[in-house]
Protein backbone atom coordinates (compact mmCIF):
# COMPACT_ATOMS: atom_id res chain seq x y z
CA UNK A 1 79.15 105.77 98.83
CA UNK A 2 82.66 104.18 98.07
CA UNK A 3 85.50 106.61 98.42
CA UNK A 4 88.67 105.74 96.02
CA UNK A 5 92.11 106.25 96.55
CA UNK A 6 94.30 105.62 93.40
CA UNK A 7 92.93 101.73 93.53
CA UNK A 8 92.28 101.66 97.00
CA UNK A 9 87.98 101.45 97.98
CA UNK A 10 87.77 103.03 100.86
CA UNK A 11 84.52 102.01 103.30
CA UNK A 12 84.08 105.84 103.87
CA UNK A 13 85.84 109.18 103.41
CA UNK A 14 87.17 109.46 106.69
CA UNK A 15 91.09 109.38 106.74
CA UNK A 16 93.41 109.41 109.75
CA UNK A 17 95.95 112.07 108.96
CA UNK A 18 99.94 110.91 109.76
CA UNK A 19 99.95 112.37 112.91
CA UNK A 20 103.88 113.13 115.03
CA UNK A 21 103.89 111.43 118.06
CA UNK A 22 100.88 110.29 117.84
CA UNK A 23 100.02 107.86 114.89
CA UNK A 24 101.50 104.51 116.40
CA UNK A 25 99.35 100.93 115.19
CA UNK A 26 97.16 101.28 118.52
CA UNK A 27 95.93 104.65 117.40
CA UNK A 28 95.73 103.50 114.24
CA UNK A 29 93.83 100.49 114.80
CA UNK A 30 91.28 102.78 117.15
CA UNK A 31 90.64 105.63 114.90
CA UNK A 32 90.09 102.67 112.12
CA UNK A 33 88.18 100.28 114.51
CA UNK A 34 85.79 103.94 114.49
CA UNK A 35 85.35 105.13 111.24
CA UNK A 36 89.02 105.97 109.47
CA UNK A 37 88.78 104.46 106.09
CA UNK A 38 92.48 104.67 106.16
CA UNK A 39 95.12 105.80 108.31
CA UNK A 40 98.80 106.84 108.14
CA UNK A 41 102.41 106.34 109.81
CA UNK A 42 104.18 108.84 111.56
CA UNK A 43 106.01 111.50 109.16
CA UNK A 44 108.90 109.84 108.04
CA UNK A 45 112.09 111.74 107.16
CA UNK A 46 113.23 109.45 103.82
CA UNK A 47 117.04 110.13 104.42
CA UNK A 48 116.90 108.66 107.77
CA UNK A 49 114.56 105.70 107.17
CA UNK A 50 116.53 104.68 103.86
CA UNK A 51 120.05 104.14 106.79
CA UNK A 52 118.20 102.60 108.55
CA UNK A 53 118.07 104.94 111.88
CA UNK A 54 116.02 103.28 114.36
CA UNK A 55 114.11 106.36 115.10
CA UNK A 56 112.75 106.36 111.45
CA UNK A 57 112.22 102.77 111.04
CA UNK A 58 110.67 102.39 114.17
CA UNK A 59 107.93 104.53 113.04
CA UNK A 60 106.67 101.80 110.19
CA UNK A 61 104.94 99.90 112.88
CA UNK A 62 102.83 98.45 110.76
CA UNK A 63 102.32 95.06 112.22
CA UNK A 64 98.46 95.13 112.21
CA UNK A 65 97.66 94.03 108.72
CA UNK A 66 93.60 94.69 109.36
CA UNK A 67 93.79 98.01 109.12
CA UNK A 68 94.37 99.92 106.06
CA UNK A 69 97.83 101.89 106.47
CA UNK A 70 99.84 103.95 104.35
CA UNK A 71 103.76 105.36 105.00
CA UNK A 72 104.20 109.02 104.83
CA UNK A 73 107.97 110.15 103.67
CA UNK A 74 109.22 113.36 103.78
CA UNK A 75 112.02 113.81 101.61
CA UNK A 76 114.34 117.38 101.87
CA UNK A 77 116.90 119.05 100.03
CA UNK A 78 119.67 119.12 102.27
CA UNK A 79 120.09 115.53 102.25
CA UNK A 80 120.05 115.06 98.47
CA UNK A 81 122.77 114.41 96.34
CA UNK A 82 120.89 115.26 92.93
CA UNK A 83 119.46 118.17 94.81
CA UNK A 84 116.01 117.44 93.97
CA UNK A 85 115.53 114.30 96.65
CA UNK A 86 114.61 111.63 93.87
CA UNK A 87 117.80 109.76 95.25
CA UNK A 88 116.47 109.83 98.66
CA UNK A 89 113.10 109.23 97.86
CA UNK A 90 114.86 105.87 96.16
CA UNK A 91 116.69 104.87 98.69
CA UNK A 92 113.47 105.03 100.87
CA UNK A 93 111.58 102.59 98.66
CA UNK A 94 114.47 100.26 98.24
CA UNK A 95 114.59 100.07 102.02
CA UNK A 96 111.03 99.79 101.82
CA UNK A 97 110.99 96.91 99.84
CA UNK A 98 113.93 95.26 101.07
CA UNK A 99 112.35 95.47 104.39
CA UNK A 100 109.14 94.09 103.70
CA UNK A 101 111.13 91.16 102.02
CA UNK A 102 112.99 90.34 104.45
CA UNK A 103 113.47 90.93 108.16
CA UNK A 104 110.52 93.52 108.03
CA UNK A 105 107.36 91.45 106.30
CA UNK A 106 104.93 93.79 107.75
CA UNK A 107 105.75 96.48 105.75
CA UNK A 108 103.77 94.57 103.35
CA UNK A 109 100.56 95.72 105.21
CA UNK A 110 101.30 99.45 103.92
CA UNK A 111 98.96 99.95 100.94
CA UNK A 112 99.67 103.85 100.41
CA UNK A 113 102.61 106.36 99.82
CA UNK A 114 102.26 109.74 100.80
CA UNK A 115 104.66 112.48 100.52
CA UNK A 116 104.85 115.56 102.67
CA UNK A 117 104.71 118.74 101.35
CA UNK A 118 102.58 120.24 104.04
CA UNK A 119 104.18 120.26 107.58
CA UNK A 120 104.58 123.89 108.39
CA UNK A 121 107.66 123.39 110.90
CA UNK A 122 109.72 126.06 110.85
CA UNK A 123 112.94 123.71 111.09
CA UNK A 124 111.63 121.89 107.75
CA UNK A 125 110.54 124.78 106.31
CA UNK A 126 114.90 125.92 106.38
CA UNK A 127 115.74 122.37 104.81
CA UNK A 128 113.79 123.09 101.92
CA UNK A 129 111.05 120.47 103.33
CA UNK A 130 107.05 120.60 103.96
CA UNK A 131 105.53 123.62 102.03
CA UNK A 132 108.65 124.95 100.85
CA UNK A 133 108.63 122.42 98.14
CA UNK A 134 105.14 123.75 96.51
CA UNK A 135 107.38 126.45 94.65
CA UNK A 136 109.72 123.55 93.15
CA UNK A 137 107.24 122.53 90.35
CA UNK A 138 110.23 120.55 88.67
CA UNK A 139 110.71 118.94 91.89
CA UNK A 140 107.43 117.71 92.79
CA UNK A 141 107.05 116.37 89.17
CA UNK A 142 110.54 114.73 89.63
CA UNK A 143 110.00 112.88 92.85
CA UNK A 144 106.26 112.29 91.72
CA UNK A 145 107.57 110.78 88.36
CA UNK A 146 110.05 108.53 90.40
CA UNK A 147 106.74 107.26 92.99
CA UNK A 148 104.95 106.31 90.08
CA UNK A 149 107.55 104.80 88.88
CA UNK A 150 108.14 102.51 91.80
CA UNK A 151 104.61 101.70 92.62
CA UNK A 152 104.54 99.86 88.81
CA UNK A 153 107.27 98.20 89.68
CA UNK A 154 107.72 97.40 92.95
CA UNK A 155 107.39 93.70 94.25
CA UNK A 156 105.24 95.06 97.05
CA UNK A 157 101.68 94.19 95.02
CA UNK A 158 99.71 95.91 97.89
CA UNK A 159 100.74 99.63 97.00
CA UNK A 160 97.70 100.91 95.48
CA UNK A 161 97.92 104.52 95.78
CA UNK A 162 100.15 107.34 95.63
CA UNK A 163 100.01 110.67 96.79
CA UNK A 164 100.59 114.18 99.04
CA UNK A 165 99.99 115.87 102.17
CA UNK A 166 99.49 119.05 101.07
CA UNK A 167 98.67 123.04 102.47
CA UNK A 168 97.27 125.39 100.03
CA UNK A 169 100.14 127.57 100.94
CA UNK A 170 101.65 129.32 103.84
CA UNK A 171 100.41 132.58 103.50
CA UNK A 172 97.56 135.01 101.36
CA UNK A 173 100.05 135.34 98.73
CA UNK A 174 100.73 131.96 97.96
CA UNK A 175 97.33 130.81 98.85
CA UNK A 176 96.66 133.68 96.05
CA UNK A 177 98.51 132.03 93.22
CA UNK A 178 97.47 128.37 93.96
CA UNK A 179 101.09 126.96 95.04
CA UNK A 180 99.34 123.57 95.61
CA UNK A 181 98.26 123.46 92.18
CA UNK A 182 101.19 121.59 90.78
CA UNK A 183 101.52 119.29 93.68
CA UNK A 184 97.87 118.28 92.90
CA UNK A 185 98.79 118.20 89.17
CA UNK A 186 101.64 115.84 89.65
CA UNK A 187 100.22 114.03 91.97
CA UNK A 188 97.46 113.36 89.07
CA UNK A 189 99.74 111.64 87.23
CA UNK A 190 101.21 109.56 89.64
């Protein structure tokens, strides 16, 4: 059985979660060469990847276009200007973009956008990162509107699905009310 991701078929449901420190191409390519359907960059912080930090870009190593790769971004509050992190999620995806066109053309082999809203880190957790964000329903549907967005637009063809790292909350009570619900809700649309 065929597992689907937005567009994407994937040969099985097995998917490499974006791992710190850990998900560089090789991995990548072994954990795919073995049964990942699809696997995932590094978490990316979107602020630092859209100025082009080398510590951020360096983790789109995407240069082996055989297996199926997506980019994970995590975008946070503190480094918004509209205070929601649609700018920085932008900026991101015009870096993206720019990359792949340019001096970056294997950023073309990334066929999947994931957002993070699910790394428990205490330090992301205080920038208004990770799980935090489930209780920003206006958020997520803001920066999900502005994915979708892009993906329809973008000259990168190969994006074929869109999506979120999520938890289904940090604790009882929030696991209680179903924080993740609007994240999957959103992400629905997307």
């Amino acid at each position: 059985m065929k597992f689907k991701l937005g567009s994407l078929s994937l040969k099985s449901n097995v998917i490499l979660a974006p791992l710190e420190r850990v998900s560089d191409v090789g991995f990548r390519r072994l954990c795919f060469q073995n049964g990942a359907a699809l696997t995932w960059t590094e978490m990316v912080y979107a602020s630092d990847f859209s100025k082009g930090r080398p510590s951020a870009v360096d983790l789109v190593d995407t240069h082996d276009p055989d297996t199926l790769t997506g980019c994970q971004f995590l975008v946070d509050r503190t480094t918004a200007k509209d205070n929601w992190g649609v700018d920085t999620l932008h900026r991101a995806l015009e870096a993206l973009e720019h990359g792949a066109n340019t001096d970056k053309p294997e950023w073309k082999n990334i066929v999947a956008i994931d957002l993070n809203f699910g790394c428990p880190s205490p330090n992301l957790r205080k920038r208004g990162a990770g799980p935090s964000q489930l209780r920003r329903r206006s958020k997520i549907l803001n920066l999900f509107e502005a994915l979708s967005k892009w993906k329809t637009t973008t000259s990168l063809g190969n994006i074929q699905a869109v999506g979120a790292k999520i938890r289904l909350g940090l604790n009882k009570v929030e696991q209680k009310y179903k924080v993740y619900i609007p994240v999957a809700e959103a992400a629905a649309t997307a």
